[in-house]
GROMACS .gro file of C-alpha atoms in nm:
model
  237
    1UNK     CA    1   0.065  -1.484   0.728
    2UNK     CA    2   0.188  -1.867   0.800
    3UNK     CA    3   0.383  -2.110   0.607
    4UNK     CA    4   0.243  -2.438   0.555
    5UNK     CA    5   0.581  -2.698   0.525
    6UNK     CA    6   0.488  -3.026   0.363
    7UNK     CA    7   0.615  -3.326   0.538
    8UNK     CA    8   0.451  -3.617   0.396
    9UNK     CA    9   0.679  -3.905   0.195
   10UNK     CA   10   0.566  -4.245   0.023
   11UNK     CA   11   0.531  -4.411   0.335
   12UNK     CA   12   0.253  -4.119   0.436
   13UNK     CA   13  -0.111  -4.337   0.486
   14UNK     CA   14  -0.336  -4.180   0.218
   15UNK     CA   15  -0.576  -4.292   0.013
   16UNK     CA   16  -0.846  -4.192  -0.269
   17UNK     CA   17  -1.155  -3.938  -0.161
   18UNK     CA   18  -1.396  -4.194  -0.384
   19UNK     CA   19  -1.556  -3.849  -0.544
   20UNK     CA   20  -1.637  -3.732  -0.211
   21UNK     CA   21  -1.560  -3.328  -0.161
   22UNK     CA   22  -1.437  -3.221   0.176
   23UNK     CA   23  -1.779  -3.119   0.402
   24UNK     CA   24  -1.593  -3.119   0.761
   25UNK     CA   25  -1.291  -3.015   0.909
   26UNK     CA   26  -1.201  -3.247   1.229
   27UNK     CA   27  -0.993  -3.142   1.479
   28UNK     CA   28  -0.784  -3.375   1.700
   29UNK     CA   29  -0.492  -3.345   1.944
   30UNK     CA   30  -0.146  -3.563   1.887
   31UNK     CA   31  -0.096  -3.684   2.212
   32UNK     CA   32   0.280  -3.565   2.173
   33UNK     CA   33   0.502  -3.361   2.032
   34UNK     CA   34   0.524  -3.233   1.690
   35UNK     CA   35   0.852  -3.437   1.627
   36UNK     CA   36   0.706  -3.728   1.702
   37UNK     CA   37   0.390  -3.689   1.514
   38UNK     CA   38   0.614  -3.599   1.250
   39UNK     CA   39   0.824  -3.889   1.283
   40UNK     CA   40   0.501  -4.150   1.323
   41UNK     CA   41   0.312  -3.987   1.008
   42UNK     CA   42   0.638  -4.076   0.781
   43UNK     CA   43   0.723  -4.400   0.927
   44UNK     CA   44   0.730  -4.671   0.701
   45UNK     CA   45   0.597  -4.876   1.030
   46UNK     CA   46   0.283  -4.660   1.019
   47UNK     CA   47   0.010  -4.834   0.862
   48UNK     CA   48  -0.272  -4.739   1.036
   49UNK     CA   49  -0.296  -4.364   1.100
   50UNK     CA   50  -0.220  -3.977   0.931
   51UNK     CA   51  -0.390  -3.674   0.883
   52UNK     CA   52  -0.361  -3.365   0.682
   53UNK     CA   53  -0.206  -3.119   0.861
   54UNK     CA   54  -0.038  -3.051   1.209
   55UNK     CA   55   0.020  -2.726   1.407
   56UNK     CA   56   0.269  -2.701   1.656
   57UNK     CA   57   0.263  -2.516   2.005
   58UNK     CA   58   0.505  -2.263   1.833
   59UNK     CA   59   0.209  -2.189   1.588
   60UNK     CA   60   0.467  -2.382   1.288
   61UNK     CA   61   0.172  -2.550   1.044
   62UNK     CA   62   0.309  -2.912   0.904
   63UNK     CA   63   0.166  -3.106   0.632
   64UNK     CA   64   0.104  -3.425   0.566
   65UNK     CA   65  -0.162  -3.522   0.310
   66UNK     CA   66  -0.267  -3.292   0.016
   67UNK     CA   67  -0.636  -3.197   0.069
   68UNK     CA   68  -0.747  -3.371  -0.258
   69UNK     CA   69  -0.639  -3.742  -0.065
   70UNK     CA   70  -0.804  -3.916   0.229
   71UNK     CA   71  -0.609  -3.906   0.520
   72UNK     CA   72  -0.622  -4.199   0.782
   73UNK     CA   73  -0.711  -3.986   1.081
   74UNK     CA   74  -1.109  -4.053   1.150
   75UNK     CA   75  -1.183  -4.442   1.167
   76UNK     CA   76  -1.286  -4.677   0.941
   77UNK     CA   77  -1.661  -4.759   0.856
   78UNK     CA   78  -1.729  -5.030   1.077
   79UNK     CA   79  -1.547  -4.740   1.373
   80UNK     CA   80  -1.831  -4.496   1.339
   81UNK     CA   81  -2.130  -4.638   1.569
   82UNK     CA   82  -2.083  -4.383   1.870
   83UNK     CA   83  -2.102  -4.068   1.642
   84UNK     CA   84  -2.237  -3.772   1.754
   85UNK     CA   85  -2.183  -3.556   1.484
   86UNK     CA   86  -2.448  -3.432   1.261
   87UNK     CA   87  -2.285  -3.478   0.919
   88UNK     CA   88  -2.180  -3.815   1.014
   89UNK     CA   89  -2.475  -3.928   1.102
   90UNK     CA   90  -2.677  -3.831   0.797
   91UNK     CA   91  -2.420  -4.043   0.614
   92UNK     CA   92  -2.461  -4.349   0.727
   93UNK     CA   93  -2.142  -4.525   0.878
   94UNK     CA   94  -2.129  -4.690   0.529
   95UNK     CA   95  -1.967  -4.383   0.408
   96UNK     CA   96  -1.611  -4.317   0.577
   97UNK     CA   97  -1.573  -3.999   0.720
   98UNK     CA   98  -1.239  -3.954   0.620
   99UNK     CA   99  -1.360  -3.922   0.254
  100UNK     CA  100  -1.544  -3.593   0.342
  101UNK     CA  101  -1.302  -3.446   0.599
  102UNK     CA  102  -1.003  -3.249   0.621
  103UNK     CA  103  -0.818  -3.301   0.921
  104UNK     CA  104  -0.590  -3.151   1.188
  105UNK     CA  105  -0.385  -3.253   1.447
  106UNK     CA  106  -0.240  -2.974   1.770
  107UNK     CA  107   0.043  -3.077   1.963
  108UNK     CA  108  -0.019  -3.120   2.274
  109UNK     CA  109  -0.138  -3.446   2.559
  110UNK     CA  110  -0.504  -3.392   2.658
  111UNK     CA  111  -0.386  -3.517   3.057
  112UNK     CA  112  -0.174  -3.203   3.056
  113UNK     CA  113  -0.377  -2.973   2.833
  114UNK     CA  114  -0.714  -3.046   2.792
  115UNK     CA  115  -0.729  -2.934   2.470
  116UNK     CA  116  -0.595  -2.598   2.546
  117UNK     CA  117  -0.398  -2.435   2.263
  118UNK     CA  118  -0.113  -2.204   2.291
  119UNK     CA  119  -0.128  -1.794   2.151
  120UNK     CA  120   0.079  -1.930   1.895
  121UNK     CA  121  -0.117  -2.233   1.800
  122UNK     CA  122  -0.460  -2.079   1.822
  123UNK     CA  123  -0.366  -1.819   1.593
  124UNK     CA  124  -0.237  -2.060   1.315
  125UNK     CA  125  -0.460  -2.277   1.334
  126UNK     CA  126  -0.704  -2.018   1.282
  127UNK     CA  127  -0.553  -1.941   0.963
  128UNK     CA  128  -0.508  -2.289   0.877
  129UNK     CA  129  -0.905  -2.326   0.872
  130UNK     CA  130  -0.988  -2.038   0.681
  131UNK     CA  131  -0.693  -2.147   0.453
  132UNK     CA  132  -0.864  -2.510   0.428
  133UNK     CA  133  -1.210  -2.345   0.367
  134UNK     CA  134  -1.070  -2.137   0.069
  135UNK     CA  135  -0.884  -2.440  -0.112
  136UNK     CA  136  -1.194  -2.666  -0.070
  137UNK     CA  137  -1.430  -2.367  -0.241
  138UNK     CA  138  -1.129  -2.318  -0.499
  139UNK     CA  139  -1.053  -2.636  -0.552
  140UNK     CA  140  -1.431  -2.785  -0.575
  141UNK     CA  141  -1.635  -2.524  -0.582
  142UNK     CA  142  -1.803  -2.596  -0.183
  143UNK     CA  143  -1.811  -2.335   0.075
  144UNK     CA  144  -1.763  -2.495   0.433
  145UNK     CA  145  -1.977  -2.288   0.612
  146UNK     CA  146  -1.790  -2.198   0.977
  147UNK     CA  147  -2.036  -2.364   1.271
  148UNK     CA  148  -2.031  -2.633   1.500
  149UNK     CA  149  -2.183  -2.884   1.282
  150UNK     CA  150  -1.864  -2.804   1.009
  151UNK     CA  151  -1.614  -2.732   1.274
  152UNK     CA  152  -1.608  -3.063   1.505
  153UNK     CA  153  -1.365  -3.290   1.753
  154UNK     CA  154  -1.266  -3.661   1.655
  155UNK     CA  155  -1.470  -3.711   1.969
  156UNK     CA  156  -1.789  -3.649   1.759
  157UNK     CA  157  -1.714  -3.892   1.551
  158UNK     CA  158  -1.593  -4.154   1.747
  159UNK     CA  159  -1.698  -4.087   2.109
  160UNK     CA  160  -1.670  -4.419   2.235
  161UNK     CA  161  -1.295  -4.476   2.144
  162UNK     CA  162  -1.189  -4.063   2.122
  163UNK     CA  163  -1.372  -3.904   2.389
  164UNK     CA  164  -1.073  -3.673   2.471
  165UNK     CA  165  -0.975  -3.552   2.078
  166UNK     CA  166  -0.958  -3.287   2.090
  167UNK     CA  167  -1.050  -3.212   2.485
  168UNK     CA  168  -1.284  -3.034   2.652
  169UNK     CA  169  -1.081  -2.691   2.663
  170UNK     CA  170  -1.013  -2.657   2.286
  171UNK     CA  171  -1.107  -2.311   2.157
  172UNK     CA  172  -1.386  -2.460   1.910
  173UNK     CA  173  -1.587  -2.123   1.945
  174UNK     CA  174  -1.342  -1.879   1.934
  175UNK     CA  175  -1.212  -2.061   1.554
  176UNK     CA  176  -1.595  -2.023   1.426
  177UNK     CA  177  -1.658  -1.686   1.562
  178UNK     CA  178  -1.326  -1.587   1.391
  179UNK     CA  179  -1.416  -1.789   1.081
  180UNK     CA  180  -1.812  -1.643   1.099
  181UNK     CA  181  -1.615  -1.264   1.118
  182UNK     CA  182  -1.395  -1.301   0.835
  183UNK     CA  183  -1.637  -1.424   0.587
  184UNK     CA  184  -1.967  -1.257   0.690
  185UNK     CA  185  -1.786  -0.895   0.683
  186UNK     CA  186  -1.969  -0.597   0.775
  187UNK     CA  187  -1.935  -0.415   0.500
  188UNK     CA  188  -1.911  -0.507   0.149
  189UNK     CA  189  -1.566  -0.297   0.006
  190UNK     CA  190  -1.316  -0.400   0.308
  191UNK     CA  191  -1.245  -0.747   0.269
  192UNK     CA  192  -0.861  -0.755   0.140
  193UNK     CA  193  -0.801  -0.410   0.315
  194UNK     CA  194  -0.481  -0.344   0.480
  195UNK     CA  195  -0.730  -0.187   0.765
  196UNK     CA  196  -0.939  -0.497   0.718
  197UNK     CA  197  -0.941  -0.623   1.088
  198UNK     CA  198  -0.923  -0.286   1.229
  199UNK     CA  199  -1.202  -0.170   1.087
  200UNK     CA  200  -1.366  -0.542   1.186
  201UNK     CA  201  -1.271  -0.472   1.559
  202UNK     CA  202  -1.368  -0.096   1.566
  203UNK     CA  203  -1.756  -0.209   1.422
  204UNK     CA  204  -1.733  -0.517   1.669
  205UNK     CA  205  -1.685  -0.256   1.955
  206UNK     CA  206  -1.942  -0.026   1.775
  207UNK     CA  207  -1.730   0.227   1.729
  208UNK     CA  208  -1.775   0.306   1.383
  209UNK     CA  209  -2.085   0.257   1.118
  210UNK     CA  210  -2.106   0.192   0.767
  211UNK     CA  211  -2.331   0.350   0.489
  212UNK     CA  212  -2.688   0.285   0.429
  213UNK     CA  213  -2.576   0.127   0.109
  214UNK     CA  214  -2.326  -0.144   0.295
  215UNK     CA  215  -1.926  -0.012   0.214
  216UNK     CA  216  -1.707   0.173   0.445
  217UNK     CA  217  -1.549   0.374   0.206
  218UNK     CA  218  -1.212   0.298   0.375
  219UNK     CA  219  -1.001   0.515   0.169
  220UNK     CA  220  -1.279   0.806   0.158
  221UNK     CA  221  -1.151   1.119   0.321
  222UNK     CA  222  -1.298   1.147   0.712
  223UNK     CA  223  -1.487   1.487   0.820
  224UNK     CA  224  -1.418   1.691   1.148
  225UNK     CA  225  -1.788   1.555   1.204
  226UNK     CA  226  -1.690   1.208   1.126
  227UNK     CA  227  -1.409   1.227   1.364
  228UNK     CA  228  -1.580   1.359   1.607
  229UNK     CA  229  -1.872   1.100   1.605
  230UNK     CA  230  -1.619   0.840   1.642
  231UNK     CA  231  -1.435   1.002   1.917
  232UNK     CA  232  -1.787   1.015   2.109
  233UNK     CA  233  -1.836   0.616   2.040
  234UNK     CA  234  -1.491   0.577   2.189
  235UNK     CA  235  -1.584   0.782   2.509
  236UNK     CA  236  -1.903   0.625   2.587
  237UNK     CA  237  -1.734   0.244   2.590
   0.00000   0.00000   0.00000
């Protein structure tokens, strides 16, 4: 479990979501450290730039702007011409992205990096995304559904400008498989489990198998046969 610290003051960029619902979460890279990203995002000097959250290479989960505001982190209308980005493009560039996006910022310089997240970092900020994708269906009743066309780089959106946000080595695929686990579970009676992701793992490596009606009956009482069966999974791998 992580702790989310808000950060943001008055001098925070934000603005309104003009009845748009968050559709994307955009992932970028800072370009330096957390303390300065902290510093620049609550600078009253700062009029041009912010985002919603930041994770640091110690995995530490800032934030800036609360989900129901814009944050200033994906360009303007008239910055949107060399999108790539599926969502975007449907849109129209009349329609600012950051209205329909959450965003994130990793520590990190993409010369030195490429992208690459720490442990640390990769784990919270895999949190941090299912955490977004539970406010936004909470909060307005939309389910961001984990791919690639949900999941994206400011380089999608701006490829011209950001070609390097996030960077080529950012763990894109290993978020939405995680994301794609977690919410499509394989069975129906283990999600909020103490066992959850052990059980996840085990029927990942096929070890175990549900019932024909879809639970695991994770508290149900396990046969010698049962046991046995699973012992002869763990052999053959």
């Amino acid at each position: 479990m992580f702790e989310i610290k808000f950060v943001g003051n008055t001098n925070t960029n934000k603005s309104s979501r003009n009845n748009h619902i968050p559709e994307i979460i955009v992932n970028h890279i800072s370009e330096g450290s957390i303390s300065s990203l902290i510093s620049w995002f609550t600078s009253p000097d700062n009029k041009i730039s912010s985002a919603h959250f930041g994770v640091s290479k110690k995995g530490e989960i800032y934030q800036f702007v609360n989900i129901e505001d814009s944050a200033w982190a994906n360009g303007l209308t008239n910055g949107i011409e060399n999108a790539t980005a599926e969502v975007v493009l449907k849109k129209g560039k009349n329609i600012n992205p950051n209205w329909y996006s959450v965003s994130i910022e990793h520590e990190g310089v993409w010369a030195e990096t490429k992208g690459k997240l720490t442990d640390e970092q990769l784990k919270a900020t895999k949190w941090l995304h299912k955490y977004i994708i539970e406010y936004v269906y909470e909060k307005y009743g939309h389910r961001i559904e984990p791919s690639s066309k949900t999941i994206i780089g400011h380089y999608e959106i701006d490829k011209k400008q950001r070609p390097y946000c996030p960077g080529e080595l950012f763990p894109f695929r290993e978020i939405i498989d995680y994301l794609k686990l977690y919410y499509d579970l394989p069975f129906k009676d283990i999600k909020g489990h103490w066992a959850e992701e052990l059980i996840k793992k085990a029927y990942e490596k096929g070890f175990v198998k549900g019932y024909p009606d879809g639970t695991f009956r994770p508290d149900q009482p396990v046969t010698r046969a049962e046991v046995i069966a699973l012992l002869s999974e763990f052999i053959k791998s």
